Coordinates of C-alpha atoms and ligand atoms in Angstrom, one line a residue:
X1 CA 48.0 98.5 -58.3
X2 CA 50.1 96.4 -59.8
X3 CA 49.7 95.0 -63.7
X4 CA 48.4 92.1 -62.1
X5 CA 46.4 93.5 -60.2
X6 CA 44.8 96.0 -62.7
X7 CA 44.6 92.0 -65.3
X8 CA 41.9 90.9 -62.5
X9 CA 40.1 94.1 -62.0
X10 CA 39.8 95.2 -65.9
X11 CA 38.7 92.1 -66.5
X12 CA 35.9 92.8 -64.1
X13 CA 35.4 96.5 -65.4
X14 CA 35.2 95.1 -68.7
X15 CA 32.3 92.9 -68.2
X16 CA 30.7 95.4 -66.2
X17 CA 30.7 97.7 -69.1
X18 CA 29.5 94.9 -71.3
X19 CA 26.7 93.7 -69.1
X20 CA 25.8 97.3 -68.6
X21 CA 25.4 97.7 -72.5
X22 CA 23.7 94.5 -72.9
X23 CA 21.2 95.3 -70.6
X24 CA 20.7 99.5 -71.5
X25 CA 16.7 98.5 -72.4
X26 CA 16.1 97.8 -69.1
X27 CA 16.6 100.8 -67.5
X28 CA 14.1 104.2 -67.3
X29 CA 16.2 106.3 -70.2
X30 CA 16.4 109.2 -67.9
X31 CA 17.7 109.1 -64.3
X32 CA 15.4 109.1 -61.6
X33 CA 17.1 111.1 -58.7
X34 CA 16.1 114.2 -57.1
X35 CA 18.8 116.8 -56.3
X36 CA 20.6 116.1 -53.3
X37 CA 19.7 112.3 -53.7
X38 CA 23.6 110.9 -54.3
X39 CA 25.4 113.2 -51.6
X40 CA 22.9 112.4 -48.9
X41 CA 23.6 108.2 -49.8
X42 CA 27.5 109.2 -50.0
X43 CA 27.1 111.4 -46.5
X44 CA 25.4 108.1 -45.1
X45 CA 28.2 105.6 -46.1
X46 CA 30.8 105.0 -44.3
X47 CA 34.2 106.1 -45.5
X48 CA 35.5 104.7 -48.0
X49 CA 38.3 102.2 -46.5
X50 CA 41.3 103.0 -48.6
X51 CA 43.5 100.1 -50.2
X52 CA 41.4 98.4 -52.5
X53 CA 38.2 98.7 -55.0
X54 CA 36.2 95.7 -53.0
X55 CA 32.6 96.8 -53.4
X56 CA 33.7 100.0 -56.0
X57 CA 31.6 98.1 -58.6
X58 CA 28.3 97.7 -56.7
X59 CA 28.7 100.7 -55.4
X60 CA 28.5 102.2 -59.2
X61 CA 25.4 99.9 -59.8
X62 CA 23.7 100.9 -56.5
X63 CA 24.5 105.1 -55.9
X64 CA 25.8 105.9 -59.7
X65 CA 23.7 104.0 -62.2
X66 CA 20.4 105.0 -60.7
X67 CA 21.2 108.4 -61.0
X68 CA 22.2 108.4 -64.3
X69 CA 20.3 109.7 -68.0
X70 CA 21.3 106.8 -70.4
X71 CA 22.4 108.2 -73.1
X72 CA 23.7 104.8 -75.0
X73 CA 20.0 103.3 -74.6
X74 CA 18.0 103.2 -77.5
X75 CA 15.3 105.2 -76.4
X76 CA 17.7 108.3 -76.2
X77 CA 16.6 110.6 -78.6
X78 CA 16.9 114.0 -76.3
X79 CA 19.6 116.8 -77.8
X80 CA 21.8 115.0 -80.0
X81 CA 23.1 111.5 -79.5
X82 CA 26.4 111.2 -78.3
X83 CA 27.3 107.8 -79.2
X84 CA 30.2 106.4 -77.1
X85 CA 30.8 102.9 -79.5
X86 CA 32.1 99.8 -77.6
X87 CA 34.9 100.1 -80.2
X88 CA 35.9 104.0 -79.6
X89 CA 35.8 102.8 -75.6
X90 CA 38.4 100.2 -75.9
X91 CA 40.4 102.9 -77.7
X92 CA 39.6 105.6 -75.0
X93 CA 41.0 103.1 -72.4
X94 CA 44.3 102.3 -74.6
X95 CA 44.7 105.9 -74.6
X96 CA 44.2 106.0 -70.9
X97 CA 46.3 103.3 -70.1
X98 CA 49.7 104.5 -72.6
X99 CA 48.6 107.3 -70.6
X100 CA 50.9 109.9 -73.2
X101 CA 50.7 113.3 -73.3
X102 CA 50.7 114.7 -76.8
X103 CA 51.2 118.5 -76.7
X104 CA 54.6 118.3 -78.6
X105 CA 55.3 116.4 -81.1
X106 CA 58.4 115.2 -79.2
X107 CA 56.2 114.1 -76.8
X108 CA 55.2 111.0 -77.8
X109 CA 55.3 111.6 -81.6
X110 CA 52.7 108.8 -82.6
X111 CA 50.2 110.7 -80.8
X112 CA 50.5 113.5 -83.2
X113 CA 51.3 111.8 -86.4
X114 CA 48.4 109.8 -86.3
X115 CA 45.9 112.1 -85.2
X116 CA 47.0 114.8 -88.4
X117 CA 47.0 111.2 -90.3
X118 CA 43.3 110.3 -89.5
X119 CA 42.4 114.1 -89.9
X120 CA 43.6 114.6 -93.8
X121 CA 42.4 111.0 -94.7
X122 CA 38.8 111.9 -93.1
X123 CA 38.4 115.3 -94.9
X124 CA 38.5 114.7 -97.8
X125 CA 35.8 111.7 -97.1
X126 CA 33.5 114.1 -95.6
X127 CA 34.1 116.6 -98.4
X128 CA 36.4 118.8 -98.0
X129 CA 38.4 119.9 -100.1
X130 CA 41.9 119.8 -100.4
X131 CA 43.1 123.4 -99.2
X132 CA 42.1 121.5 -96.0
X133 CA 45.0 118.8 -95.5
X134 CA 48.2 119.0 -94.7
X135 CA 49.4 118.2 -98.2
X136 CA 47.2 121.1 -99.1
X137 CA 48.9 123.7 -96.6
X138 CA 45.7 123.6 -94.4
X139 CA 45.1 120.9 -91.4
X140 CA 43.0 119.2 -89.1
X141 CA 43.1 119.0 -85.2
X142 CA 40.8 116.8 -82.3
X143 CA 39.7 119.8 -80.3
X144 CA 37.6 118.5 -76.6
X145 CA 34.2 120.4 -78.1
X146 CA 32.6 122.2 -80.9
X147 CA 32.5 124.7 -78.4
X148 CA 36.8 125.2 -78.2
X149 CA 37.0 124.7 -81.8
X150 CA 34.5 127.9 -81.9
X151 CA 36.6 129.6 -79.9
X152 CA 39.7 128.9 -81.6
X153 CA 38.8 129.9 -84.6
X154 CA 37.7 133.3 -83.1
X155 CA 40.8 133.7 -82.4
X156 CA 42.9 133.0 -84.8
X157 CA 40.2 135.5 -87.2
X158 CA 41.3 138.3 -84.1
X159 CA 44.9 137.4 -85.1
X160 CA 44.5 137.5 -88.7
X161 CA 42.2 140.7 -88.7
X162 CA 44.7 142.7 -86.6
X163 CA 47.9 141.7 -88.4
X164 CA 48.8 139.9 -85.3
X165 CA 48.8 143.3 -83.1
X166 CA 45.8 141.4 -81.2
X167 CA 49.0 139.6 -79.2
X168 CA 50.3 142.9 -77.5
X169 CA 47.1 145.3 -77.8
X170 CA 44.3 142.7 -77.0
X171 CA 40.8 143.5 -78.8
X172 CA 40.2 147.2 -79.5
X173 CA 36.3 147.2 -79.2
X174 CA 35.7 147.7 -82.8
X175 CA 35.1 144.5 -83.7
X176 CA 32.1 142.5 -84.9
X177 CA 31.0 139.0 -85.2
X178 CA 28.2 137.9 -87.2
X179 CA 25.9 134.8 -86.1
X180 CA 21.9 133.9 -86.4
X181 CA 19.4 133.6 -83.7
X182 CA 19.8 129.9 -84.5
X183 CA 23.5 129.6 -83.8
X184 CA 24.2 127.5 -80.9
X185 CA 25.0 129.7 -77.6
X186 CA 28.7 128.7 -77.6
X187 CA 29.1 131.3 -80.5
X188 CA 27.9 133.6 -77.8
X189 CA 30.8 132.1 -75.2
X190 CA 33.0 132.6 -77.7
X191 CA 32.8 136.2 -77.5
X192 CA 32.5 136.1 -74.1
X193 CA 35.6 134.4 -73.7
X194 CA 37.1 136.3 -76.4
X195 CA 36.9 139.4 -74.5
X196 CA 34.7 140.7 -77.4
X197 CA 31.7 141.2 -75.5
X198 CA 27.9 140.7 -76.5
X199 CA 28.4 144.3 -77.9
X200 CA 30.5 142.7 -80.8
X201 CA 27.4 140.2 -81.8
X202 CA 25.1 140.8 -84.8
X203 CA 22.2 138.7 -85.0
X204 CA 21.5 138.5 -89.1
X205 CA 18.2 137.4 -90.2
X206 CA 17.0 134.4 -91.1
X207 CA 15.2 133.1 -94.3
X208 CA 11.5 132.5 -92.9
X209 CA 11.3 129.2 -94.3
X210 CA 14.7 127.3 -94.1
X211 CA 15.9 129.4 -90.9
X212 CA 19.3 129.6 -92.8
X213 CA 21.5 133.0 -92.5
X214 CA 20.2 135.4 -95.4
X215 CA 23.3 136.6 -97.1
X216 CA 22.2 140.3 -98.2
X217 CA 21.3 140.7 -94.2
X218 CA 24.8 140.0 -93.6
X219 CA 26.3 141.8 -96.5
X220 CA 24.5 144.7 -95.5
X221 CA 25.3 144.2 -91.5
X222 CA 29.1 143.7 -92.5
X223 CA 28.8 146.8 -94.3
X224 CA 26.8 149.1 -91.9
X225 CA 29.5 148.0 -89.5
X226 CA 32.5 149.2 -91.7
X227 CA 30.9 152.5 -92.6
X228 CA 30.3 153.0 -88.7
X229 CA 34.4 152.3 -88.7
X230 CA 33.8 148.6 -87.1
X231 CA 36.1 146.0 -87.8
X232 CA 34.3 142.5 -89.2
X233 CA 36.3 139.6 -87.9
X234 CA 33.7 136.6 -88.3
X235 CA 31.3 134.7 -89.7
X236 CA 29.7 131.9 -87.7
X237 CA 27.4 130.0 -90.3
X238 CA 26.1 126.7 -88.8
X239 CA 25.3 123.5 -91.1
X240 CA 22.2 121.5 -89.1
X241 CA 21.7 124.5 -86.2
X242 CA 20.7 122.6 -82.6
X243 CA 17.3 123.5 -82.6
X244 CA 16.1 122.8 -86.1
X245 CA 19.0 121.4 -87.8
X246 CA 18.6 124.6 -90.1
X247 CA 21.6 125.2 -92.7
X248 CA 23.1 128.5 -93.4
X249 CA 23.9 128.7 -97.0
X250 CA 27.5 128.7 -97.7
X251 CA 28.2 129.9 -100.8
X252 CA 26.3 133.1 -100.7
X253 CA 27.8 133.7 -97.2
X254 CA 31.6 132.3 -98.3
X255 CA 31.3 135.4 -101.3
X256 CA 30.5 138.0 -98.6
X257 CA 33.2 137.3 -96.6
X258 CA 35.4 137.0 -99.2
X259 CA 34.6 140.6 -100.1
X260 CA 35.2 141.7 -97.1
X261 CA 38.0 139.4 -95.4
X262 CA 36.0 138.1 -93.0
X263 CA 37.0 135.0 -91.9
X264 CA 34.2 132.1 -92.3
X265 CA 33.8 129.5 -89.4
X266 CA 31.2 126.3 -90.4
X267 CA 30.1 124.7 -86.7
X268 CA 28.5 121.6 -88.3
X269 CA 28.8 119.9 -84.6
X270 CA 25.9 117.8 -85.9
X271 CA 25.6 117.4 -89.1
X272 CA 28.9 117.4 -90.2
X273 CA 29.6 113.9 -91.1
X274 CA 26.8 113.6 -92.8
X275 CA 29.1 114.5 -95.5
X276 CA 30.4 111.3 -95.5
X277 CA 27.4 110.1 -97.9
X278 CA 27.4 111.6 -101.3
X279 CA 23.8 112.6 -101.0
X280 CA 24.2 113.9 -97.8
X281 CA 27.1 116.2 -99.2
X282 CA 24.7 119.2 -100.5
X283 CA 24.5 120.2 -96.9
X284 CA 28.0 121.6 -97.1
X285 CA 27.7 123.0 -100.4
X286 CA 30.1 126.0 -100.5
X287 CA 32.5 124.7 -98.1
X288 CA 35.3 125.4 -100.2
X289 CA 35.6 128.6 -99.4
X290 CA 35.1 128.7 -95.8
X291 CA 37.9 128.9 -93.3
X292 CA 37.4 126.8 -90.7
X293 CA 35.2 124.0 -90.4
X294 CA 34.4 121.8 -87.2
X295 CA 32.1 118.4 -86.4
X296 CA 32.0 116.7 -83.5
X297 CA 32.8 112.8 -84.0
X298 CA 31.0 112.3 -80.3
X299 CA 27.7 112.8 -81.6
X300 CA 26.7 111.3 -84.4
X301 CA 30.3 109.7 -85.5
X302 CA 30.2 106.9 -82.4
X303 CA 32.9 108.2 -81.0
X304 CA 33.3 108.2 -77.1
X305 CA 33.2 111.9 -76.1
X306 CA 35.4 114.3 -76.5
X307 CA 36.0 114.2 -80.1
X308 CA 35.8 117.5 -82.1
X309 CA 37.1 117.4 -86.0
X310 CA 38.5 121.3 -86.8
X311 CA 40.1 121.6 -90.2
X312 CA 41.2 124.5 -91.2
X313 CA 42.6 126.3 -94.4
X314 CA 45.0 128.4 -92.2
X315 CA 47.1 126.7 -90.0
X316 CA 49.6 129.5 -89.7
X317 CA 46.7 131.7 -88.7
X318 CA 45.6 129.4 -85.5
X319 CA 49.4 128.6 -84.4
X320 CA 50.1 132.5 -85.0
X321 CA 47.4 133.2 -82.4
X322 CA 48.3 130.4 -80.0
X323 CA 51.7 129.7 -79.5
X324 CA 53.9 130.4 -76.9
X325 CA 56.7 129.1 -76.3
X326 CA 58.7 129.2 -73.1
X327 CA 62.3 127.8 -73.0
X328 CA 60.5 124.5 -70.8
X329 CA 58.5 124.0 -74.4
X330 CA 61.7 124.2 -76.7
X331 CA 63.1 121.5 -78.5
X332 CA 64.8 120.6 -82.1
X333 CA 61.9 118.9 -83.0
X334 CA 59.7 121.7 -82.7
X335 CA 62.9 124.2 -83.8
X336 CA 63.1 122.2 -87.2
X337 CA 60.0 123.5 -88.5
X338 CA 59.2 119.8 -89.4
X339 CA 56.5 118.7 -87.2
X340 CA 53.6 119.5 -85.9
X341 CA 53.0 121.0 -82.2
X342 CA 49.0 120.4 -81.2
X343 CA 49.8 122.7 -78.1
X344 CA 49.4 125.7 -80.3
X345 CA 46.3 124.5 -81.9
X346 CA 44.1 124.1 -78.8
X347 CA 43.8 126.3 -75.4
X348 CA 45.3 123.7 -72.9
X349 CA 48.8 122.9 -73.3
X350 CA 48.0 119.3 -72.4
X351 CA 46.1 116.9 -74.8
X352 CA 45.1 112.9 -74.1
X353 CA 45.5 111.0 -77.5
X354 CA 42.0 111.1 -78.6
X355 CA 43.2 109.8 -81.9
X356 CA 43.2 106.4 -80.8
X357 CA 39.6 106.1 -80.2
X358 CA 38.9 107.5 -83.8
X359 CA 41.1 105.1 -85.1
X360 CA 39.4 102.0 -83.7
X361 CA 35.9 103.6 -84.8
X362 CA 37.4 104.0 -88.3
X363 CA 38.5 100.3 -88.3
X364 CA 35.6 99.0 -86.7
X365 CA 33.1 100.1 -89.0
X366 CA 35.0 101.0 -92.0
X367 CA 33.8 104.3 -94.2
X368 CA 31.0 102.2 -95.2
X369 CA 29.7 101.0 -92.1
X370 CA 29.9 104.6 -90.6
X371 CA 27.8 105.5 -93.9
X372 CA 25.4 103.1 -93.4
X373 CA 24.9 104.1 -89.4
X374 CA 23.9 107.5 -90.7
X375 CA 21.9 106.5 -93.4
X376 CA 19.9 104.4 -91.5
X377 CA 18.5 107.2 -88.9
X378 CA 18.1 109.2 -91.8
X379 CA 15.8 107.0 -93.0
X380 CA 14.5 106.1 -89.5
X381 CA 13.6 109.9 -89.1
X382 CA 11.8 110.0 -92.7
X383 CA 9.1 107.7 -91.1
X384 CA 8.6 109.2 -87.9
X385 CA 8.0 112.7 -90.0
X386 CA 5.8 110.4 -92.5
X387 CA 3.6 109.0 -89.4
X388 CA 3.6 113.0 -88.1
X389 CA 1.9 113.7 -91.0
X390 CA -0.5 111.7 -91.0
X391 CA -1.9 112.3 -87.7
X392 CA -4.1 115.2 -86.9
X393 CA -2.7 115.6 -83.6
X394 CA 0.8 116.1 -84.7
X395 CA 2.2 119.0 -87.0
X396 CA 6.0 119.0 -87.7
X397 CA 7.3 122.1 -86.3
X398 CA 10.1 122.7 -89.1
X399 CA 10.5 120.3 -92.3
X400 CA 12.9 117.1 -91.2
X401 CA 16.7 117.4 -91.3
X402 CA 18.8 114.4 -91.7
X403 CA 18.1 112.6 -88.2
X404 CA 16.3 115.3 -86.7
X405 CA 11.7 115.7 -86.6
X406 CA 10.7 119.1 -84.8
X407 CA 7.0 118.8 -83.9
X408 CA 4.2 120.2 -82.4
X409 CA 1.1 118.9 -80.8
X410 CA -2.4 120.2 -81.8
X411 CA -5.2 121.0 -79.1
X412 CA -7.9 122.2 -81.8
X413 CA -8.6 124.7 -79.4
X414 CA -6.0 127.6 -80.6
X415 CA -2.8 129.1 -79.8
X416 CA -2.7 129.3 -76.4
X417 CA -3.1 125.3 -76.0
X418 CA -1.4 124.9 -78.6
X419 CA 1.6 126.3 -76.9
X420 CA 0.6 124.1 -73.6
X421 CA 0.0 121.2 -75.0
X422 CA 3.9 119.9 -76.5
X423 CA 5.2 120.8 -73.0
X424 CA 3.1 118.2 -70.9
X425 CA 3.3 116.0 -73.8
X426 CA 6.7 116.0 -73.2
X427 CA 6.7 116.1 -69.8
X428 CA 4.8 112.7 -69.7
X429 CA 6.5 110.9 -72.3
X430 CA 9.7 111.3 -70.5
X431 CA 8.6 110.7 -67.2
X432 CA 7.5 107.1 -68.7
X433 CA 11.0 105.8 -68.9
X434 CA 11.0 104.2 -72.0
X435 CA 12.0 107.1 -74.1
X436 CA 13.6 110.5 -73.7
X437 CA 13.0 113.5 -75.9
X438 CA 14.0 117.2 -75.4
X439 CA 12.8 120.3 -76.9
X440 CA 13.3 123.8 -78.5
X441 CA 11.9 127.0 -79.6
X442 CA 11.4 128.4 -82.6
X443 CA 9.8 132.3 -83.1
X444 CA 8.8 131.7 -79.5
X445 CA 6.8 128.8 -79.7
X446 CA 7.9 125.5 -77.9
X447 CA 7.9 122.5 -80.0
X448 CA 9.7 119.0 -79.1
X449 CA 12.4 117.8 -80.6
X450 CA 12.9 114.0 -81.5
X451 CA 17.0 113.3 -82.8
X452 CA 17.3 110.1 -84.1
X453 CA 21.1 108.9 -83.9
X454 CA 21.9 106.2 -81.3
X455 CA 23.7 103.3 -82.7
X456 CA 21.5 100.7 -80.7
X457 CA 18.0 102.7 -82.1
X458 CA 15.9 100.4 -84.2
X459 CA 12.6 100.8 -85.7
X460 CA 10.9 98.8 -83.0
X461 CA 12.4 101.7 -80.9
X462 CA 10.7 104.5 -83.3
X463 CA 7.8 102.5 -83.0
X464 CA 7.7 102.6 -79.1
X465 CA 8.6 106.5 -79.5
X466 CA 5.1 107.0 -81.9
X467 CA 3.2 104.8 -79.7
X468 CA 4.1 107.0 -76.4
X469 CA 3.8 109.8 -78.0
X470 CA 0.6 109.3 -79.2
X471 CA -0.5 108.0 -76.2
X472 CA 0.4 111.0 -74.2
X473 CA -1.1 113.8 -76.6
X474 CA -4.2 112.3 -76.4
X475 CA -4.3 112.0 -72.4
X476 CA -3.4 115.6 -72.7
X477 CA -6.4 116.1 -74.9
X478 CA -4.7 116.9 -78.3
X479 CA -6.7 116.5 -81.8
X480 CA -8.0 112.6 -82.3
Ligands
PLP1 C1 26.2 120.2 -79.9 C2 26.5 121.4 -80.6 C3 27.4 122.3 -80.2 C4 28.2 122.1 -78.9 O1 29.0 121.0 -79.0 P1 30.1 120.8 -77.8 O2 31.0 119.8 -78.5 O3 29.4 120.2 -76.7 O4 30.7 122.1 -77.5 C5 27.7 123.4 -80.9 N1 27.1 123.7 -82.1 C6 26.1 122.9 -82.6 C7 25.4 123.2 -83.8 C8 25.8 121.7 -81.8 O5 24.8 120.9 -82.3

């Protein structure tokens, strides 16, 4: 293709992507197709004639589109909302087309300096404090998920906890990681991955009512483990947990691992920059004294996926568990001592300039346009939980977190229902098409979970949500 070439045929992508966007109320939220559905119409076609990308567009309309959950559309309220901005796309497809590869510095040393740029300016907007910037001998990194920023910080707590023997003798069996039952699973991976094991994981209680880690079951689990000659390595404590939005409280937890030099890991994949609102910030009180802290930017932060935000207070701890460096990788750059090398920050050696995408979010909207986005579903979710309350068919399942309502549906005729009841509510309301909710359990019982966070939901959109529903609980027979 030549530049020429690829002028005509963005252009056409382009306005695809914008007619596409404008017209994201149209479609059924969730996608329609059965399994099996796209590879029997691809097995059908004929092949593909090579040579050109006639036809590639209506193809996308007719076999892709219809077989696609639209998670941009302003019914979307399933999991959390994973907002890809029309401003973080146009970034996303810079990136693509310098098409750089950033895992040295040398490498294309923009990448890198801006990305550590945009990292230090953002933490200390989403307040954290200083020990996590560069200036402040800490640092920040775009990892792909929550999930690999987990992971890394597993394993530079393995690295630290061993002295850096974990390089040659691998993990030793002894040690322990502590997490709730609320935690999100890739805690769980983690270990997996880790080559720690289930066997490692403590599950500490929970406070009844907030669902946050209690920190004298964990003081007590760190020290059960130590008389029983365990090694604690880490802490995962979770601001805004997936099911719930629950928040472990980090102050109590950061003084227990301080006693113990444990290292303390914050996933707030969610909730995280909520901290960019002063009276949001509470959330993350504590966070001072946690060493590693991570929030994904593609949720709630309207930045295209994959966009993780990991800062942590021990740079020398990560790149002491992750670098490797074969002669292929040397260079005076990286010799110097003077730059920065993401390679040994991440688990691929390879990284695509995801700093660009943040960027043009950043300049789009400006700190107070991204505070006013979050403030605004905040508020949106205060009168969805205000409207549950009032009705006698509804109960919220867990008290309202930022964007998030957990609730339940009521039969009036006990538990069992009870239990039944949520599920075909859902069931129904999603099969309607006009908006798309997803659920989780909490002690057992199912309850449905409604995240409010897409930058094209309105309240005429929460309104719709109410009346379906409503609508739905009472064709399943719930309380009138
Ligand atoms: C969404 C979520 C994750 C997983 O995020 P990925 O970036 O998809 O790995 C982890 N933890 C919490 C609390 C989440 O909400």
């Amino acid at each position: 293709m030549t530049p020429e070439e690829f002028r005509q045929l963005g252009h056409q992508v382009v306005d695809w992507i914008a007619d596409y966007r404008e017209n994201l109320h149209r479609y059924p939220v969730r996608g329609q197709a059965q399994p099996g559905w796209l590879a029997s119409a691809l097995a059908a076609e004929p092949p593909a004639p090579g040579g050109g990308l006639d036809g590639f567009l209506d193809d996308v309309d007719r076999l892709v589109v219809p077989a696609l959950t639209h998670w941009q559309h302003p019914g979307f309220f399933g999991y959390f909302p994973s907002n890809a901005s029309l401003p973080s796309v146009l970034g996303d497809l810079l990136s693509a087309g310098l098409g750089v590869q950033g895992m040295l510095w040398s490498t294309s040393p923009a990448a890198t300096e801006l990305e550590q740029h945009l990292l230090d300016l953002l933490g200390p907007e989403l307040g954290l404090p200083p020990t996590f910037t560069t200036a402040g001998g800490g640092g920040g990194v775009i990892q792909d998920s929550a999930s690999s920023a987990l992971l890394v910080s597993l394993v530079a707590a393995l690295h630290r906890a061993s002295g850096g023997r974990w390089h040659h003798d691998g993990v030793t069996g002894r040690e322990t990681v502590y997490r709730t039952d609320q935690t999100h699973s890739c805690a769980s991976k983690a270990c997996r991955v880790a080559g720690l094991g289930s066997s490692a994981e403590r599950v500490v209680a929970v406070d009844p009512v907030t669902r946050g880690m209690c920190p004298s079951a964990l003081a007590e689990a760190i020290r059960d483990d130590v008389a029983d000659g365990r090694v604690p390595v880490f802490v995962c404590a979770t601001v805004g947990t997936t099911g719930v939005g629950a928040v472990d409280p980090l102050v109590e937890i950061a003084e227990v691992c301080a006693e113990h030099g444990v290292w303390l890991h914050v996933d707030a994949a969610w909730a995280g920059v909520a901290g960019l609102c002063p009276e949001f910030r509470p959330l993350l009180a504590g966070v001072e004294g946690v060493d590693s802290f991570a929030t994904n930017a593609h949720k709630w932060l309207l930045t295209a996926l994959d966009c993780t935000l990991l800062w942590t207070r021990w740079p020398e701890a990560v790149t002491g568990a992750l670098t490797i460096s074969p002669e292929f990788l040397r260079d005076a750059a990286s010799d110097s001592g003077l730059v920065r090398d993401y390679r040994d920050w991440q688990v691929p050696l390879g990284r695509r300039f995801r700093a660009l995408k943040l960027w043009a979010v950043l300049r789009w909207y400006g700190l107070d346009g991204l505070r006013a986005h979050l403030r605004r579903h905040v508020r949106l979710a205060g009168d969805l939980a205000d409207r549950v309350r009032a009705h006698p068919a509804f109960t919220l399942a867990a008290p309202p977190v930022l964007g998030l309502v957990c609730l339940r549906v009521v039969s009036g005729r006990g538990a069992e229902d009870d239990d039944r009841l949520p599920r075909s509510v859902l069931r129904r309301v999603n099969d309607g098409g006009r908006v798309f909710v997803t659920h989780a359990a909490l002690e057992g019982r199912y309850l449905i979970r409604v995240a409010i966070g897409g930058e094209l939901t309105e309240e005429a959109d929460i309104d719709t949500l109410w009346a379906e529903l409503r609508a739905a609980a009472e064709a399943e027979g719930a309380l009138a």
